Short mmCIF file of C-alpha atoms in Angstrom, two decimals:
data_model
loop_
_atom_site.label_atom_id
_atom_site.label_comp_id
_atom_site.label_asym_id
_atom_site.label_seq_id
_atom_site.Cartn_x
_atom_site.Cartn_y
_atom_site.Cartn_z
CA MET W 1 -27.31 -95.72 2.41
CA ALA W 2 -29.31 -92.55 2.21
CA SER W 3 -28.90 -90.49 -0.91
CA LYS W 4 -27.33 -87.01 -0.62
CA VAL W 5 -29.79 -84.17 -0.87
CA PRO W 6 -28.37 -80.94 -2.28
CA ARG W 7 -28.43 -77.95 0.02
CA LEU W 8 -30.84 -75.28 -1.14
CA ARG W 9 -29.40 -71.83 -1.87
CA CYS W 10 -31.01 -68.46 -1.79
CA LEU W 11 -31.73 -67.17 -5.24
CA HIS W 12 -30.17 -63.80 -4.32
CA SER W 13 -26.88 -65.30 -3.10
CA PRO W 14 -23.68 -64.84 -5.13
CA HIS W 15 -23.34 -67.01 -8.24
CA ILE W 16 -21.50 -70.33 -7.65
CA THR W 17 -20.08 -72.47 -10.36
CA GLY W 18 -20.55 -76.24 -10.17
CA PRO W 19 -23.17 -78.90 -10.71
CA TYR W 20 -25.66 -77.21 -8.41
CA SER W 21 -25.05 -73.61 -9.52
CA VAL W 22 -28.12 -71.46 -9.97
CA ARG W 23 -28.42 -68.44 -12.28
CA GLN W 24 -29.34 -65.10 -10.76
CA PRO W 25 -32.94 -64.18 -11.56
CA LEU W 26 -33.50 -61.19 -13.82
CA CYS W 27 -35.22 -58.14 -12.35
CA ARG W 28 -38.93 -58.11 -13.08
CA SER W 29 -40.41 -54.89 -14.33
CA PHE W 30 -43.93 -53.65 -14.50
CA ALA W 31 -45.61 -52.87 -17.77
CA THR W 32 -45.92 -49.23 -16.71
CA GLU W 33 -43.12 -47.51 -14.81
CA ALA W 34 -44.07 -46.27 -11.38
CA PRO W 35 -43.70 -42.54 -10.92
CA ASP W 36 -40.60 -41.44 -9.03
CA HIS W 37 -41.85 -39.98 -5.73
CA ASN W 38 -38.31 -38.97 -4.63
CA PRO W 39 -36.89 -36.69 -7.33
CA PRO W 40 -33.19 -35.79 -6.94
CA ALA W 41 -32.57 -32.88 -4.62
CA ARG W 42 -32.24 -29.60 -6.46
CA ARG W 43 -28.71 -28.23 -6.35
CA ARG W 44 -28.37 -25.21 -4.10
CA THR W 45 -28.09 -22.05 -6.13
CA SER W 46 -24.68 -20.47 -5.82
CA HIS W 47 -24.69 -16.71 -5.49
CA PHE W 48 -20.97 -16.27 -6.23
CA SER W 49 -21.60 -15.96 -9.95
CA ASP W 50 -24.26 -13.37 -9.25
CA ARG W 51 -21.84 -11.29 -7.23
CA LEU W 52 -19.15 -11.78 -9.84
CA ASN W 53 -21.39 -10.64 -12.67
CA ALA W 54 -22.72 -7.67 -10.75
CA GLY W 55 -19.31 -6.64 -9.43
CA PRO W 56 -16.58 -4.61 -11.13
CA SER W 57 -15.50 -5.76 -14.56
CA PHE W 58 -11.90 -5.97 -15.77
CA SER W 59 -12.28 -2.65 -17.55
CA ASP W 60 -13.19 -0.98 -14.24
CA PHE W 61 -9.62 -1.48 -13.03
CA VAL W 62 -7.64 -0.58 -16.13
CA THR W 63 -8.15 2.06 -18.71
CA SER W 64 -6.43 3.89 -21.51
CA PRO W 65 -4.81 7.25 -20.81
CA PRO W 66 -7.57 9.51 -19.51
CA SER W 67 -9.38 11.66 -22.01
CA ALA W 68 -11.06 14.99 -21.47
CA GLU W 69 -14.36 13.21 -20.86
CA THR W 70 -13.11 10.68 -18.29
CA SER W 71 -10.49 12.69 -16.43
CA ALA W 72 -11.59 14.68 -13.43
CA PRO W 73 -9.79 18.02 -13.21
CA LEU W 74 -8.90 19.22 -9.76
CA SER W 75 -11.01 22.07 -8.54
CA SER W 76 -9.91 24.89 -6.27
CA ASP W 77 -13.41 25.36 -4.92
CA LEU W 78 -13.26 25.37 -1.12
CA SER W 79 -16.82 24.22 -0.53
CA PRO W 80 -17.57 22.06 2.53
CA LEU W 81 -16.76 18.36 2.30
CA ASN W 82 -20.36 17.31 2.67
CA ASP W 83 -21.32 19.39 -0.36
CA PRO W 84 -18.68 18.68 -3.05
CA PRO W 85 -18.79 20.51 -6.36
CA THR W 86 -20.80 18.97 -9.15
CA SER W 87 -17.77 18.92 -11.50
CA ASP W 88 -16.71 15.50 -10.17
CA PRO W 89 -17.98 12.48 -12.16
CA PRO W 90 -20.86 10.72 -10.38
CA LEU W 91 -20.14 7.54 -8.46
CA ARG W 92 -21.52 4.39 -10.05
CA THR W 93 -23.34 1.79 -7.98
CA ALA W 94 -24.46 -1.81 -8.49
CA LEU W 95 -26.73 -4.31 -6.71
CA VAL W 96 -25.08 -7.56 -5.66
CA GLY W 97 -26.18 -10.65 -3.75
CA PRO W 98 -29.10 -13.07 -3.94
CA ALA W 99 -32.51 -11.91 -5.08
CA ASN W 100 -33.94 -11.60 -1.59
CA ARG W 101 -30.85 -9.95 -0.08
CA LYS W 102 -29.66 -7.41 -2.58
CA ARG W 103 -27.25 -4.76 -1.39
CA GLU W 104 -25.82 -1.75 -3.12
CA ILE W 105 -22.09 -1.30 -3.62
CA THR W 106 -20.05 1.54 -5.11
CA ARG W 107 -18.03 0.69 -8.18
CA LEU W 108 -14.44 1.81 -8.59
CA PRO W 109 -14.56 5.49 -9.63
CA THR W 110 -13.13 6.53 -12.98
CA TRP W 111 -10.47 8.71 -11.35
CA LEU W 112 -8.94 5.63 -9.67
CA GLN W 113 -8.48 3.63 -12.87
CA THR W 114 -4.89 3.18 -14.01
CA PRO W 115 -3.27 1.48 -17.01
CA ILE W 116 -1.51 -1.87 -16.80
CA PRO W 117 2.28 -1.36 -16.53
CA SER W 118 3.95 -2.57 -19.72
CA SER W 119 6.66 -0.07 -20.69
CA PRO W 120 10.20 -1.28 -21.48
CA ASN W 121 11.60 0.82 -18.64
CA TYR W 122 9.21 -0.86 -16.19
CA LYS W 123 10.48 -4.27 -17.28
CA ARG W 124 14.13 -3.19 -17.00
CA ILE W 125 13.71 -1.87 -13.46
CA LYS W 126 11.87 -5.00 -12.40
CA SER W 127 14.64 -7.16 -13.87
CA ASP W 128 17.31 -5.17 -11.99
CA LEU W 129 15.42 -5.54 -8.72
CA ARG W 130 15.02 -9.31 -9.09
CA GLY W 131 18.65 -9.73 -10.10
CA LEU W 132 19.86 -7.97 -6.93
CA LYS W 133 17.18 -9.60 -4.74
CA LEU W 134 15.71 -6.24 -3.76
CA HIS W 135 12.11 -5.52 -2.78
CA THR W 136 9.99 -2.42 -3.41
CA VAL W 137 6.98 -1.12 -1.57
CA CYS W 138 5.57 -0.33 -5.02
CA GLU W 139 5.04 -4.06 -5.60
CA GLU W 140 4.42 -5.28 -2.06
CA ALA W 141 1.80 -2.63 -1.28
CA ARG W 142 0.23 -2.87 -4.77
CA CYS W 143 0.66 0.82 -5.48
CA PRO W 144 -1.55 2.06 -8.35
CA ASN W 145 1.15 4.52 -9.49
CA ILE W 146 3.74 1.89 -10.39
CA ASN W 147 3.26 2.49 -14.11
CA ASP W 148 3.96 6.23 -13.76
CA CYS W 149 6.89 5.87 -11.35
CA TRP W 150 8.65 2.99 -13.14
CA GLY W 151 7.59 3.84 -16.67
CA GLY W 152 9.53 7.04 -17.25
CA SER W 153 11.15 7.74 -20.60
CA ASP W 154 14.49 6.68 -19.14
CA LYS W 155 15.80 5.37 -15.84
CA SER W 156 16.80 8.81 -14.64
CA ALA W 157 13.14 9.84 -14.87
CA ALA W 158 11.93 6.76 -12.98
CA THR W 159 11.28 6.45 -9.26
CA ALA W 160 11.19 3.30 -7.16
CA THR W 161 10.76 3.05 -3.41
CA ILE W 162 13.16 0.40 -2.14
CA MET W 163 11.88 -1.66 0.80
CA LEU W 164 14.69 -2.76 3.08
CA MET W 165 14.98 -5.67 5.51
CA GLY W 166 12.95 -8.14 3.47
CA ASP W 167 9.32 -8.35 2.40
CA THR W 168 7.83 -9.64 5.68
CA CYS W 169 6.63 -7.33 8.47
CA THR W 170 6.18 -8.15 12.15
CA ARG W 171 3.07 -5.97 12.38
CA GLY W 172 -0.40 -6.48 10.97
CA CYS W 173 -2.05 -3.18 10.10
CA ARG W 174 -5.53 -3.65 8.68
CA PHE W 175 -4.90 -1.52 5.60
CA CYS W 176 -1.56 -2.98 4.48
CA SER W 177 -1.01 -5.90 2.09
CA VAL W 178 2.63 -6.58 3.04
CA LYS W 179 3.20 -10.11 4.36
CA THR W 180 3.36 -10.50 8.14
CA SER W 181 5.12 -12.93 10.48
CA ARG W 182 6.26 -13.00 14.09
CA ALA W 183 9.65 -14.37 13.02
CA PRO W 184 10.67 -13.02 9.59
CA PRO W 185 13.84 -14.26 7.88
CA PRO W 186 17.14 -12.77 9.11
CA LEU W 187 18.51 -9.61 7.53
CA ASP W 188 20.63 -9.85 4.40
CA PRO W 189 24.06 -8.40 5.31
CA HIS W 190 24.71 -7.64 1.63
CA GLU W 191 21.51 -5.64 1.16
CA PRO W 192 23.05 -2.18 1.85
CA GLU W 193 25.74 -2.77 -0.78
CA HIS W 194 23.30 -4.20 -3.35
CA THR W 195 20.87 -1.31 -2.82
CA ALA W 196 23.55 1.33 -3.25
CA GLU W 197 24.87 -0.39 -6.38
CA ALA W 198 21.40 -0.61 -7.95
CA LEU W 199 20.63 3.05 -7.28
CA LYS W 200 24.00 4.14 -8.64
CA ARG W 201 23.30 2.09 -11.78
CA TRP W 202 19.96 3.81 -12.32
CA GLY W 203 21.46 7.27 -11.91
CA LEU W 204 18.50 8.67 -9.98
CA GLY W 205 18.55 12.15 -8.50
CA TYR W 206 16.08 11.34 -5.70
CA VAL W 207 15.43 8.00 -4.03
CA VAL W 208 13.03 6.84 -1.32
CA LEU W 209 13.95 4.08 1.11
CA THR W 210 11.43 2.42 3.37
CA SER W 211 11.31 -0.79 5.38
CA VAL W 212 9.06 -3.28 7.05
CA ASP W 213 8.74 -3.12 10.84
CA ARG W 214 11.14 -5.52 12.52
CA ASP W 215 10.07 -5.71 16.15
CA ASP W 216 11.98 -9.00 16.37
CA LEU W 217 15.28 -7.06 16.25
CA ALA W 218 16.69 -5.22 19.27
CA ASP W 219 17.21 -2.00 17.29
CA GLY W 220 14.22 -2.45 14.98
CA GLY W 221 16.64 -2.54 12.04
CA ALA W 222 17.82 1.05 12.53
CA HIS W 223 21.53 0.22 12.13
CA HIS W 224 20.80 -1.68 8.90
CA PHE W 225 18.79 1.28 7.59
CA ALA W 226 21.51 3.79 8.49
CA GLU W 227 24.23 1.64 6.92
CA THR W 228 22.27 1.53 3.64
CA ILE W 229 22.03 5.33 3.56
CA ARG W 230 25.75 5.71 4.19
CA LYS W 231 26.54 3.26 1.38
CA ILE W 232 24.33 5.20 -1.04
CA LYS W 233 25.91 8.51 -0.13
CA SER W 234 29.41 7.07 -0.57
CA LYS W 235 28.61 5.70 -4.06
CA ALA W 236 26.42 8.61 -5.21
CA PRO W 237 27.12 11.73 -3.11
CA GLY W 238 24.78 13.91 -5.15
CA MET W 239 21.77 11.62 -4.75
CA LEU W 240 19.07 12.88 -2.39
CA VAL W 241 17.74 10.25 0.00
CA GLU W 242 14.35 10.16 1.70
CA ALA W 243 13.86 7.59 4.47
CA LEU W 244 10.33 6.43 5.28
CA THR W 245 10.83 4.65 8.60
CA GLY W 246 8.79 2.92 11.24
CA ASP W 247 8.49 4.11 14.83
CA TYR W 248 11.13 1.72 16.24
CA ALA W 249 8.72 0.90 19.07
CA GLY W 250 9.15 4.43 20.41
CA ASP W 251 12.96 4.20 20.78
CA LEU W 252 13.94 7.77 19.88
CA GLU W 253 17.68 6.98 19.96
CA MET W 254 17.13 4.79 16.90
CA VAL W 255 15.35 7.73 15.26
CA ASP W 256 18.46 9.85 15.90
CA LEU W 257 20.68 7.13 14.43
CA VAL W 258 18.80 7.10 11.11
CA ALA W 259 18.27 10.87 10.98
CA GLU W 260 22.00 11.53 11.37
CA SER W 261 23.14 8.96 8.79
CA GLY W 262 23.22 11.47 5.94
CA LEU W 263 19.64 11.42 4.63
CA ASP W 264 17.87 14.52 3.33
CA VAL W 265 14.19 13.89 4.17
CA TYR W 266 12.85 11.99 7.18
CA ALA W 267 9.35 10.55 6.59
CA HIS W 268 7.11 8.71 9.01
CA ASN W 269 3.42 8.17 8.32
CA VAL W 270 0.65 8.79 10.84
CA GLU W 271 -1.62 6.98 8.31
CA THR W 272 -4.93 8.25 9.69
CA VAL W 273 -6.54 10.51 12.26
CA GLU W 274 -6.00 9.83 15.94
CA ALA W 275 -9.52 8.51 16.58
CA LEU W 276 -9.21 5.78 13.93
CA THR W 277 -5.64 4.76 14.70
CA PRO W 278 -6.55 1.80 17.01
CA MET W 279 -8.83 0.33 14.32
CA VAL W 280 -6.54 0.97 11.35
CA ARG W 281 -2.97 0.41 12.56
CA ASP W 282 -1.31 -2.37 14.52
CA ARG W 283 -1.81 -2.14 18.30
CA ARG W 284 1.92 -1.47 18.76
CA ALA W 285 1.64 1.73 16.74
CA GLY W 286 0.12 4.95 18.04
CA PHE W 287 -0.72 8.42 16.80
CA ARG W 288 1.12 10.17 19.65
CA GLN W 289 4.09 7.86 19.26
CA SER W 290 4.30 8.81 15.57
CA LEU W 291 4.21 12.51 16.51
CA ARG W 292 7.15 11.98 18.86
CA VAL W 293 9.13 10.29 16.05
CA LEU W 294 8.50 13.22 13.68
CA GLU W 295 9.33 15.77 16.36
CA ARG W 296 12.61 14.02 17.22
CA ALA W 297 13.59 13.74 13.55
CA LYS W 298 12.91 17.44 13.04
CA GLY W 299 15.58 18.25 15.59
CA ALA W 300 18.32 16.57 13.56
CA ARG W 301 20.88 18.83 11.83
CA ASP W 302 19.95 21.81 14.00
CA GLY W 303 16.30 21.69 12.98
CA THR W 304 16.93 21.86 9.22
CA MET W 305 15.78 18.30 8.49
CA ILE W 306 12.70 18.16 6.24
CA THR W 307 10.03 15.97 7.85
CA LYS W 308 7.14 14.40 6.01
CA THR W 309 4.04 12.34 6.76
CA SER W 310 1.16 10.81 4.82
CA VAL W 311 -2.53 10.30 5.52
CA MET W 312 -5.15 8.04 3.94
CA LEU W 313 -8.68 9.37 3.44
CA GLY W 314 -11.80 7.28 2.98
CA LEU W 315 -11.55 5.28 6.23
CA GLY W 316 -14.46 7.03 7.94
CA GLU W 317 -12.67 10.11 9.29
CA THR W 318 -14.58 13.34 9.89
CA GLU W 319 -13.65 16.83 8.77
CA GLU W 320 -12.98 18.01 12.33
CA GLN W 321 -10.69 15.02 12.96
CA ILE W 322 -8.61 15.95 9.89
CA TRP W 323 -8.38 19.56 11.09
CA GLU W 324 -7.18 18.41 14.52
CA MET W 325 -4.58 16.09 12.97
CA LEU W 326 -3.18 18.90 10.80
CA ARG W 327 -2.96 21.21 13.84
CA GLU W 328 -0.99 18.57 15.75
CA LEU W 329 1.39 18.13 12.82
CA ARG W 330 2.01 21.87 12.57
CA LYS W 331 2.77 22.06 16.31
CA ILE W 332 5.85 19.91 15.73
CA ASN W 333 6.79 21.79 12.51
CA THR W 334 6.15 18.95 10.06
CA ASP W 335 7.09 20.28 6.60
CA VAL W 336 5.26 18.04 4.12
CA VAL W 337 1.94 16.21 4.28
CA THR W 338 0.27 14.10 1.60
CA PHE W 339 -3.32 12.90 1.26
CA GLY W 340 -4.37 9.83 -0.73
CA GLN W 341 -7.38 7.58 -1.17
CA TYR W 342 -7.41 4.35 0.83
CA MET W 343 -7.97 1.37 -1.47
CA GLN W 344 -8.77 -2.05 -0.03
CA PRO W 345 -5.98 -4.46 -1.10
CA THR W 346 -7.96 -7.68 -0.51
CA LYS W 347 -11.25 -8.74 1.09
CA ARG W 348 -9.33 -9.54 4.28
CA HIS W 349 -8.50 -5.88 4.80
CA MET W 350 -10.58 -2.94 5.95
CA PRO W 351 -13.34 -1.98 3.50
CA VAL W 352 -13.38 1.45 1.89
CA HIS W 353 -15.76 3.70 3.80
CA THR W 354 -15.88 6.52 1.24
CA TYR W 355 -14.43 7.29 -2.18
CA VAL W 356 -13.24 10.86 -1.73
CA THR W 357 -13.63 13.01 -4.84
CA PRO W 358 -10.73 14.90 -6.47
CA SER W 359 -12.25 18.26 -5.56
CA VAL W 360 -12.24 17.35 -1.87
CA PHE W 361 -8.58 16.37 -2.10
CA GLU W 362 -7.85 19.74 -3.69
CA THR W 363 -9.69 21.42 -0.83
CA TRP W 364 -7.45 19.78 1.76
CA ARG W 365 -4.35 20.59 -0.28
CA GLN W 366 -5.17 24.28 -0.18
CA ARG W 367 -6.07 24.15 3.50
CA ALA W 368 -2.76 22.48 4.38
CA LEU W 369 -0.79 25.12 2.49
CA ASP W 370 -2.76 27.86 4.22
CA MET W 371 -1.77 26.35 7.58
CA GLY W 372 1.92 26.75 6.74
CA PHE W 373 3.02 23.37 5.38
CA LEU W 374 5.95 23.67 2.99
CA TYR W 375 4.28 21.35 0.49
CA CYS W 376 1.14 19.22 0.23
CA ALA W 377 0.41 16.57 -2.40
CA SER W 378 -3.26 15.64 -2.32
CA GLY W 379 -5.18 13.44 -4.74
CA PRO W 380 -6.90 10.06 -5.06
CA LEU W 381 -3.76 8.31 -6.35
CA VAL W 382 -1.21 10.17 -4.20
CA ARG W 383 0.90 7.89 -2.00
CA SER W 384 3.70 8.44 0.52
CA SER W 385 6.34 8.31 -2.19
CA TYR W 386 4.73 10.51 -4.79
CA LYS W 387 6.77 11.40 -7.86
CA ALA W 388 5.57 15.00 -8.18
CA GLY W 389 6.13 15.57 -4.47
CA GLU W 390 9.65 14.22 -4.70
CA ALA W 391 10.44 16.63 -7.53
CA PHE W 392 9.26 19.58 -5.46
CA ILE W 393 11.20 18.50 -2.36
CA GLU W 394 14.29 17.93 -4.49
CA ASN W 395 14.12 21.53 -5.70
CA VAL W 396 13.64 22.83 -2.16
CA ILE W 397 16.67 20.91 -0.88
CA LYS W 398 18.86 22.12 -3.74
CA LYS W 399 17.81 25.73 -3.17
CA ARG W 400 18.56 25.43 0.54
CA LYS W 401 21.95 23.94 -0.17
CA GLY W 402 22.61 26.72 -2.66
CA ARG W 403 21.79 29.38 -0.08
CA ARG W 404 24.03 27.69 2.49
CA ASP W 405 26.89 27.55 -0.01
CA VAL W 406 26.45 31.24 -0.82
CA ALA W 407 26.37 32.09 2.89
CA MET W 408 29.57 30.09 3.47
CA VAL W 409 31.32 31.91 0.62
CA ASP W 410 30.20 35.28 2.01
CA ASP W 411 31.49 34.34 5.46
CA MET W 412 34.83 33.33 3.98
CA LYS W 413 35.09 36.63 2.08
CA GLU W 414 34.26 38.64 5.21
CA SER W 415 36.79 36.75 7.28
CA SER W 416 39.50 37.12 4.64
CA THR W 417 38.72 40.83 4.28
CA GLY W 418 39.00 41.26 8.01
CA VAL W 419 42.38 39.55 8.07
CA ASN W 420 43.78 41.74 5.25
CA ILE W 421 42.63 44.91 6.98
CA SER W 422 44.30 43.97 10.23
#
């Protein structure tokens, strides 16, 4: 009987226990290590940190209350826009990007720096808004004036622009940071009551209401807007109400509905000059359509309605385009116009073309007043709902009401005198 011969195994095979198991051989090494001809690939240099370090610092966005050295006083010099006065602080620049592709950017100017909101009144207003599930354009649009408007010495000195119909818009303008959706959540039927109750609690003398565009609704939300105004007037009859509305897709009957609901100022923003409107605003909006809205609103209450619009500068508009826009606004008897600096909310939005200096804003303020506008607020931080502008309009409305009351009393005296004589 032949003897069994063990089967040979490869020395590099897995280790097997048993009588014929073989240990794995140890790796042999040379006396001198061979040089490594394949060094590890060098990690690609990231340029994000370079951009971050060269970009604006935290202090560029916030600052203490402006001092005499940092504040830029408004100038009344009417020099051309391409040759601004030398009183404005110089713009600061920085180089960003990789070493072989450096590009120059303009840092945030000193006149656009604002303090972080932290006052007790700011916190109280924010708490009230969250408790009643209300939204403000101050927060949604990241307004730089929120500290001034919400941080008054008391609530009666504060101003907040309430945004109705939710915080989601059906349009996507390239300058706006409000959320967008084709199908926003349904309207809150309790919002008119909650809004009126909150405003009555604050005891404000002047309030601004605005809303997102709701093209998903048949009326664009006009009935909801009008109902909110009526609720406010019923709870606080002496409160003045400004409504900053959309264009309701050109439906002028909806404009009439809101204008006749009891408000005091009808505002609708053209946003920019006509030539830039297709690039700046949503395709469903239009410069001429906005003019028709303002013209129709002006006809409410026998032509006594105060109409208002706002314009952003720094988007690439020319001086002649601004002149033409102002002429078109005066043709339809627009009463109030405001100018403010466009500020890019995020990198997904339109970049800033130019930082307009305070002296240039003052120039356009004076020009607008010379053209016959009742009032013009113009400055880098001016927005549609500007506190100083609201105070002026409030005084104008009260004076007009006072004159009407005096005229009514005179008419009553004349009529009674006539009756006694007969």
